[in-house]
XYZ file of N, CA, C and O in Angstrom:
548
model
N -89.649 91.644 -19.429
C -91.108 91.660 -19.349
C -91.515 91.971 -17.912
O -91.088 91.285 -16.992
N -92.315 92.976 -17.667
C -92.732 93.298 -16.301
C -93.615 92.196 -15.723
O -94.281 91.478 -16.444
N -93.598 92.095 -14.389
C -94.376 91.050 -13.723
C -95.843 91.087 -14.109
O -96.471 90.056 -14.262
N -96.404 92.287 -14.294
C -97.829 92.389 -14.591
C -98.162 91.773 -15.950
O -99.294 91.402 -16.197
N -97.165 91.664 -16.839
C -97.392 91.074 -18.153
C -97.051 89.587 -18.169
O -97.231 88.920 -19.175
N -96.555 89.077 -17.071
C -96.191 87.672 -16.987
C -97.432 86.860 -16.644
O -98.071 87.105 -15.621
N -97.787 85.905 -17.511
C -98.965 85.096 -17.191
C -98.727 84.248 -15.941
O -97.600 83.844 -15.659
N -99.794 84.024 -15.190
C -99.687 83.191 -13.994
C -100.638 82.013 -14.115
O -101.770 82.152 -14.567
N -100.134 80.847 -13.713
C -100.894 79.606 -13.832
C -100.954 78.938 -12.471
O -99.939 78.840 -11.771
N -102.136 78.482 -12.119
C -102.361 77.739 -10.880
C -102.819 76.334 -11.238
O -103.774 76.162 -11.997
N -102.130 75.333 -10.696
C -102.526 73.934 -10.867
C -103.168 73.456 -9.576
O -102.612 73.643 -8.495
N -104.346 72.847 -9.698
C -105.093 72.415 -8.511
C -105.477 70.945 -8.635
O -106.011 70.515 -9.659
N -105.193 70.178 -7.590
C -105.754 68.834 -7.447
C -106.112 68.666 -5.967
O -105.934 69.582 -5.174
N -106.630 67.536 -5.612
C -107.128 67.373 -4.241
C -105.996 67.490 -3.217
O -106.053 68.303 -2.301
N -104.957 66.687 -3.376
C -103.923 66.596 -2.344
C -102.689 67.460 -2.605
O -101.846 67.586 -1.722
N -102.561 68.031 -3.819
C -101.383 68.815 -4.192
C -100.116 68.011 -3.893
O -99.110 68.537 -3.444
N -100.195 66.713 -4.163
C -99.071 65.833 -3.865
C -98.627 65.032 -5.088
O -97.665 64.286 -5.011
N -99.322 65.214 -6.215
C -99.003 64.416 -7.392
C -99.111 65.202 -8.679
O -98.171 65.875 -9.102
N -100.289 65.150 -9.292
C -100.485 65.771 -10.607
C -100.144 67.248 -10.628
O -99.410 67.718 -11.510
N -100.664 68.013 -9.684
C -100.418 69.455 -9.694
C -98.953 69.780 -9.412
O -98.414 70.745 -9.953
N -98.300 68.968 -8.600
C -96.870 69.183 -8.342
C -96.045 68.907 -9.597
O -95.114 69.650 -9.927
N -96.387 67.832 -10.321
C -95.659 67.524 -11.554
C -95.877 68.621 -12.585
O -94.927 69.067 -13.246
N -97.121 69.072 -12.734
C -97.429 70.112 -13.714
C -96.690 71.402 -13.391
O -96.097 72.033 -14.279
N -96.707 71.805 -12.129
C -96.013 73.032 -11.724
C -94.512 72.909 -11.977
O -93.877 73.852 -12.470
N -93.948 71.765 -11.678
C -92.510 71.568 -11.878
C -92.154 71.597 -13.361
O -91.147 72.211 -13.755
N -92.949 70.960 -14.191
C -92.684 70.994 -15.635
C -92.811 72.418 -16.179
O -91.985 72.851 -16.984
N -93.843 73.145 -15.755
C -94.020 74.501 -16.264
C -92.854 75.397 -15.830
O -92.316 76.161 -16.636
N -92.431 75.287 -14.600
C -91.281 76.046 -14.111
C -90.031 75.674 -14.898
O -89.258 76.539 -15.329
N -89.836 74.388 -15.121
C -88.659 73.880 -15.835
C -88.638 74.368 -17.288
O -87.595 74.778 -17.801
N -89.794 74.329 -17.951
C -89.850 74.631 -19.378
C -90.009 76.118 -19.693
O -89.521 76.589 -20.717
N -90.689 76.860 -18.837
C -90.953 78.273 -19.122
C -90.071 79.219 -18.318
O -89.966 80.393 -18.660
N -89.486 78.729 -17.244
C -88.637 79.590 -16.430
C -89.407 80.784 -15.903
O -90.545 80.653 -15.446
N -88.814 81.978 -16.014
C -89.442 83.176 -15.458
C -90.453 83.814 -16.409
O -90.979 84.891 -16.125
N -90.773 83.154 -17.519
C -91.791 83.682 -18.442
C -93.207 83.443 -17.910
O -94.163 84.002 -18.441
N -93.335 82.602 -16.874
C -94.643 82.293 -16.288
C -94.499 82.240 -14.767
O -93.521 81.708 -14.255
N -95.488 82.780 -14.059
C -95.566 82.601 -12.606
C -96.330 81.304 -12.369
O -97.426 81.122 -12.923
N -95.785 80.422 -11.558
C -96.371 79.100 -11.367
C -96.755 78.894 -9.913
O -95.977 79.176 -9.006
N -97.981 78.399 -9.709
C -98.466 78.054 -8.376
C -99.130 76.685 -8.452
O -99.643 76.293 -9.500
N -99.179 76.018 -7.307
C -99.981 74.795 -7.209
C -100.595 74.752 -5.817
O -100.064 75.331 -4.873
N -101.740 74.071 -5.732
C -102.429 73.984 -4.446
C -103.389 72.806 -4.477
O -103.678 72.247 -5.540
N -103.895 72.457 -3.299
C -104.842 71.361 -3.196
C -106.029 71.721 -2.331
O -105.907 72.522 -1.398
N -107.173 71.134 -2.661
C -108.375 71.398 -1.875
C -108.310 70.707 -0.509
O -108.940 71.150 0.443
N -107.553 69.611 -0.423
C -107.311 68.915 0.848
C -105.863 68.430 0.823
O -105.596 67.255 0.582
N -104.894 69.347 1.019
C -103.490 69.000 0.817
C -102.997 67.880 1.714
O -103.382 67.787 2.887
N -102.150 67.049 1.133
C -101.495 65.970 1.875
C -100.383 66.571 2.735
O -100.085 67.766 2.655
N -99.760 65.729 3.541
C -98.642 66.186 4.370
C -97.359 66.329 3.563
O -96.534 67.203 3.842
N -97.193 65.441 2.565
C -95.971 65.444 1.758
C -96.316 65.119 0.310
O -97.401 64.591 0.018
N -95.371 65.416 -0.581
C -95.523 65.052 -1.982
C -95.336 63.533 -2.101
O -94.506 62.940 -1.411
N -96.128 62.920 -2.959
C -96.080 61.481 -3.200
C -94.648 61.066 -3.582
O -94.097 61.573 -4.551
N -94.036 60.114 -2.838
C -92.660 59.701 -3.133
C -92.490 59.123 -4.544
O -91.441 59.314 -5.164
N -93.499 58.444 -5.063
C -93.406 57.906 -6.424
C -93.378 59.040 -7.444
O -92.725 58.936 -8.494
N -94.057 60.132 -7.156
C -94.046 61.312 -8.023
C -92.661 61.964 -7.978
O -92.105 62.336 -9.016
N -92.096 62.093 -6.793
C -90.744 62.653 -6.645
C -89.761 61.819 -7.460
O -88.938 62.357 -8.209
N -89.866 60.485 -7.358
C -88.964 59.589 -8.081
C -89.157 59.716 -9.595
O -88.178 59.809 -10.348
N -90.411 59.750 -10.044
C -90.691 59.843 -11.480
C -90.155 61.151 -12.060
O -89.627 61.174 -13.182
N -90.264 62.238 -11.321
C -89.748 63.514 -11.798
C -88.219 63.519 -11.799
O -87.599 64.082 -12.709
N -87.615 62.895 -10.804
C -86.152 62.801 -10.763
C -85.626 62.049 -11.987
O -84.557 62.375 -12.509
N -86.395 61.084 -12.469
C -85.986 60.316 -13.651
C -85.863 61.188 -14.903
O -85.140 60.839 -15.826
N -86.582 62.316 -14.924
C -86.487 63.226 -16.071
C -85.689 64.498 -15.710
O -85.761 65.501 -16.401
N -84.946 64.418 -14.614
C -84.037 65.495 -14.249
C -84.650 66.678 -13.536
O -84.059 67.756 -13.506
N -85.830 66.493 -12.939
C -86.471 67.596 -12.216
C -86.607 67.196 -10.749
O -87.262 66.203 -10.424
N -85.982 67.981 -9.876
C -85.965 67.698 -8.440
C -87.105 68.444 -7.753
O -87.115 69.677 -7.724
N -88.060 67.703 -7.201
C -89.158 68.338 -6.457
C -89.148 67.915 -4.986
O -90.157 68.038 -4.304
N -87.991 67.471 -4.507
C -87.913 67.014 -3.116
C -88.220 68.116 -2.112
O -88.676 67.831 -1.003
N -87.997 69.373 -2.468
C -88.238 70.473 -1.528
C -89.679 70.972 -1.558
O -90.065 71.806 -0.734
N -90.493 70.470 -2.478
C -91.876 70.943 -2.591
C -92.738 70.398 -1.455
O -92.523 69.287 -0.975
N -93.712 71.207 -1.056
C -94.671 70.783 -0.030
C -96.077 71.115 -0.516
O -96.288 72.144 -1.157
N -97.043 70.260 -0.225
C -98.427 70.556 -0.607
C -98.921 71.829 0.077
O -98.605 72.089 1.242
N -99.680 72.620 -0.682
C -100.211 73.889 -0.181
C -101.731 73.890 -0.285
O -102.296 73.273 -1.177
N -102.374 74.630 0.593
C -103.832 74.696 0.610
C -104.328 75.697 -0.432
O -103.728 76.755 -0.629
N -105.397 75.334 -1.098
C -106.035 76.201 -2.085
C -106.792 77.313 -1.370
O -107.579 77.057 -0.466
N -106.534 78.559 -1.785
C -107.250 79.701 -1.224
C -107.863 80.519 -2.350
O -107.402 80.460 -3.501
N -108.866 81.288 -2.024
C -109.471 82.181 -3.005
C -108.426 83.180 -3.495
O -108.377 83.525 -4.681
N -107.548 83.633 -2.610
C -106.502 84.586 -2.981
C -105.563 84.011 -4.038
O -105.135 84.728 -4.946
N -105.256 82.722 -3.911
C -104.382 82.076 -4.896
C -105.056 82.057 -6.260
O -104.417 82.306 -7.281
N -106.346 81.777 -6.287
C -107.088 81.790 -7.548
C -107.135 83.209 -8.104
O -106.912 83.428 -9.304
N -107.404 84.189 -7.245
C -107.474 85.592 -7.682
C -106.160 86.044 -8.310
O -106.156 86.849 -9.244
N -105.047 85.537 -7.827
C -103.731 85.956 -8.302
C -103.303 85.235 -9.581
O -102.217 85.492 -10.088
N -104.149 84.364 -10.114
C -103.787 83.549 -11.272
C -104.625 83.911 -12.487
O -105.805 84.230 -12.369
N -103.996 83.854 -13.658
C -104.699 84.107 -14.915
C -105.371 82.837 -15.431
O -106.471 82.873 -15.963
N -104.651 81.729 -15.295
C -105.139 80.435 -15.780
C -105.181 79.475 -14.594
O -104.205 79.364 -13.846
N -106.310 78.797 -14.413
C -106.467 77.813 -13.347
C -106.711 76.468 -14.017
O -107.684 76.288 -14.751
N -105.799 75.518 -13.767
C -105.916 74.187 -14.359
C -106.225 73.202 -13.248
O -105.418 73.003 -12.342
N -107.421 72.633 -13.319
C -107.848 71.670 -12.306
C -107.561 70.262 -12.792
O -107.602 69.973 -13.979
N -107.283 69.402 -11.841
C -106.958 68.010 -12.118
C -107.681 67.137 -11.108
O -107.064 66.489 -10.284
N -108.987 67.181 -11.145
C -109.756 66.333 -10.248
C -110.057 66.951 -8.905
O -110.214 66.238 -7.924
N -110.163 68.290 -8.821
C -110.498 68.879 -7.519
C -112.005 69.021 -7.351
O -112.482 69.499 -6.328
N -112.753 68.623 -8.364
C -114.208 68.654 -8.257
C -114.738 70.071 -8.142
O -114.215 70.995 -8.744
N -115.786 70.237 -7.368
C -116.439 71.533 -7.233
C -115.809 72.409 -6.159
O -116.326 73.477 -5.860
N -114.704 71.954 -5.560
C -114.118 72.717 -4.456
C -113.278 73.892 -4.931
O -112.926 74.741 -4.137
N -112.965 73.959 -6.221
C -112.149 75.058 -6.727
C -113.030 76.280 -6.953
O -114.025 76.208 -7.676
N -112.700 77.420 -6.327
C -113.517 78.618 -6.532
C -113.471 79.071 -7.991
O -112.408 79.087 -8.597
N -114.616 79.411 -8.536
C -114.694 79.907 -9.904
C -114.930 81.406 -9.844
O -115.939 81.863 -9.307
N -113.966 82.143 -10.377
C -114.032 83.593 -10.339
C -114.112 84.144 -11.760
O -113.499 83.593 -12.672
N -114.840 85.224 -11.957
C -114.932 85.806 -13.294
C -113.572 86.324 -13.762
O -112.749 86.746 -12.957
N -113.363 86.246 -15.061
C -112.133 86.765 -15.643
C -110.964 85.806 -15.632
O -109.887 86.140 -16.119
N -111.156 84.634 -15.082
C -110.088 83.637 -15.056
C -110.351 82.612 -16.153
O -111.494 82.313 -16.491
N -109.306 82.071 -16.702
C -109.440 80.989 -17.683
C -109.291 79.668 -16.934
O -108.316 79.470 -16.201
N -110.262 78.786 -17.107
C -110.238 77.492 -16.429
C -110.073 76.378 -17.443
O -110.738 76.365 -18.486
N -109.186 75.451 -17.130
C -109.022 74.229 -17.913
C -109.136 73.064 -16.941
O -108.646 73.142 -15.812
N -109.768 71.996 -17.369
C -109.847 70.799 -16.537
C -109.127 69.673 -17.262
O -109.548 69.265 -18.345
N -108.021 69.227 -16.677
C -107.252 68.141 -17.266
C -107.617 66.857 -16.542
O -107.303 66.695 -15.362
N -108.285 65.960 -17.248
C -108.625 64.670 -16.659
C -107.428 63.750 -16.773
O -107.027 63.364 -17.863
N -106.857 63.448 -15.637
C -105.678 62.599 -15.561
C -105.860 61.628 -14.404
O -106.444 61.986 -13.384
N -105.344 60.404 -14.520
C -105.439 59.472 -13.402
C -104.731 60.018 -12.169
O -103.738 60.741 -12.283
N -105.250 59.686 -11.010
C -104.656 60.124 -9.746
C -103.511 59.177 -9.383
O -103.722 57.970 -9.267
N -102.297 59.706 -9.192
C -101.178 58.829 -8.833
C -101.155 58.411 -7.361
O -100.288 57.643 -6.959
N -102.104 58.888 -6.559
C -102.112 58.546 -5.125
C -102.128 57.038 -4.938
O -102.931 56.328 -5.544
N -101.218 56.559 -4.126
C -101.152 55.138 -3.803
C -100.555 54.273 -4.903
O -100.508 53.045 -4.764
N -100.086 54.890 -5.977
C -99.522 54.151 -7.096
C -97.996 54.120 -7.002
O -97.385 55.032 -6.452
N -97.418 53.105 -7.604
C -95.964 53.019 -7.691
C -95.460 53.845 -8.850
O -96.232 54.356 -9.669
N -94.140 53.953 -8.957
C -93.538 54.791 -9.993
C -93.893 54.304 -11.402
O -94.019 55.108 -12.331
N -94.114 52.992 -11.569
C -94.480 52.474 -12.893
C -95.808 53.064 -13.358
O -95.990 53.353 -14.538
N -96.740 53.257 -12.452
C -98.042 53.840 -12.791
C -97.951 55.355 -12.939
O -98.744 55.958 -13.667
N -96.994 55.972 -12.262
C -96.853 57.425 -12.300
C -96.207 57.887 -13.606
O -96.558 58.948 -14.128
N -95.307 57.089 -14.164
C -94.578 57.520 -15.378
C -95.495 57.943 -16.520
O -95.273 59.005 -17.116
N -96.524 57.152 -16.900
C -97.372 57.614 -18.003
C -98.165 58.884 -17.663
O -98.417 59.705 -18.552
N -98.522 59.075 -16.409
C -99.207 60.300 -15.983
C -98.240 61.472 -16.137
O -98.591 62.522 -16.685
N -97.019 61.281 -15.667
C -95.972 62.306 -15.798
C -95.771 62.690 -17.265
O -95.707 63.870 -17.610
N -95.682 61.702 -18.123
C -95.422 61.964 -19.539
C -96.581 62.707 -20.195
O -96.367 63.599 -21.024
N -97.816 62.373 -19.817
C -98.987 63.074 -20.343
C -98.993 64.525 -19.864
O -99.277 65.446 -20.635
N -98.669 64.735 -18.608
C -98.603 66.096 -18.069
C -97.534 66.897 -18.807
O -97.765 68.043 -19.192
N -96.379 66.301 -19.039
C -95.315 67.013 -19.750
C -95.779 67.461 -21.130
O -95.536 68.604 -21.534
N -96.467 66.603 -21.855
C -96.951 66.968 -23.186
C -97.957 68.126 -23.108
O -97.909 69.051 -23.920
N -98.857 68.065 -22.141
C -99.837 69.150 -21.988
C -99.151 70.458 -21.614
O -99.540 71.530 -22.091
N -98.143 70.371 -20.766
C -97.416 71.580 -20.355
C -96.666 72.177 -21.547
O -96.645 73.398 -21.731
N -96.073 71.344 -22.370
C -95.364 71.853 -23.556
C -96.329 72.639 -24.454
O -95.981 73.697 -24.963
N -97.536 72.116 -24.625
C -98.540 72.831 -25.416
C -98.950 74.134 -24.767
O -99.133 75.161 -25.447
N -99.087 74.126 -23.439
C -99.453 75.339 -22.702
C -98.366 76.407 -22.833
O -98.660 77.575 -23.054
N -97.114 76.004 -22.709
C -95.996 76.949 -22.829
C -96.005 77.572 -24.212
O -95.861 78.799 -24.352
N -96.198 76.761 -25.249
C -96.230 77.292 -26.607
C -97.351 78.325 -26.774
O -97.217 79.282 -27.524
N -98.449 78.123 -26.056
C -99.597 79.017 -26.165
C -99.430 80.312 -25.362
O -99.688 81.397 -25.873
N -99.029 80.199 -24.096
C -99.060 81.380 -23.224
C -97.710 82.054 -23.013
O -97.654 83.198 -22.579
N -96.606 81.338 -23.286
C -95.275 81.918 -23.028
C -94.254 81.389 -24.022
O -93.255 80.792 -23.630
N -94.508 81.606 -25.320
C -93.546 81.083 -26.291
C -92.175 81.731 -26.118
O -92.077 82.897 -25.704
N -91.130 80.979 -26.428
C -89.777 81.528 -26.365
C -89.630 82.576 -27.463
O -90.197 82.452 -28.537
N -88.877 83.606 -27.162
C -88.684 84.690 -28.140
C -87.784 84.270 -29.267
O -86.907 83.564 -29.210
């Protein structure tokens, strides 16, 4: 499949240290090269939330090398689907893009026990997204 036919998804939250990192990691893990995956934050943190890193490691996904990235208009322009997770009105809205807003609790400042149900909800949503935009052949 040529790159131009590969759907691209951008996950956005405020700090790009929790929800959007988990979503991007699950989508990469489940869809592989069938989807281009990006994540960003409107006010990125310095590092990914350690409880999020631990919760993802529990399901066999290593995100220790990930770093929060700043949301840019260019990143939105390069994406087909933009999934927001509490970034409020700071996410640029551009014509021709599909926007979804996933209301999920913010794992910031939470321990791994609080992060696990958020992780599991994100995984279920990602599985549905993969089935919709990049089903396995």
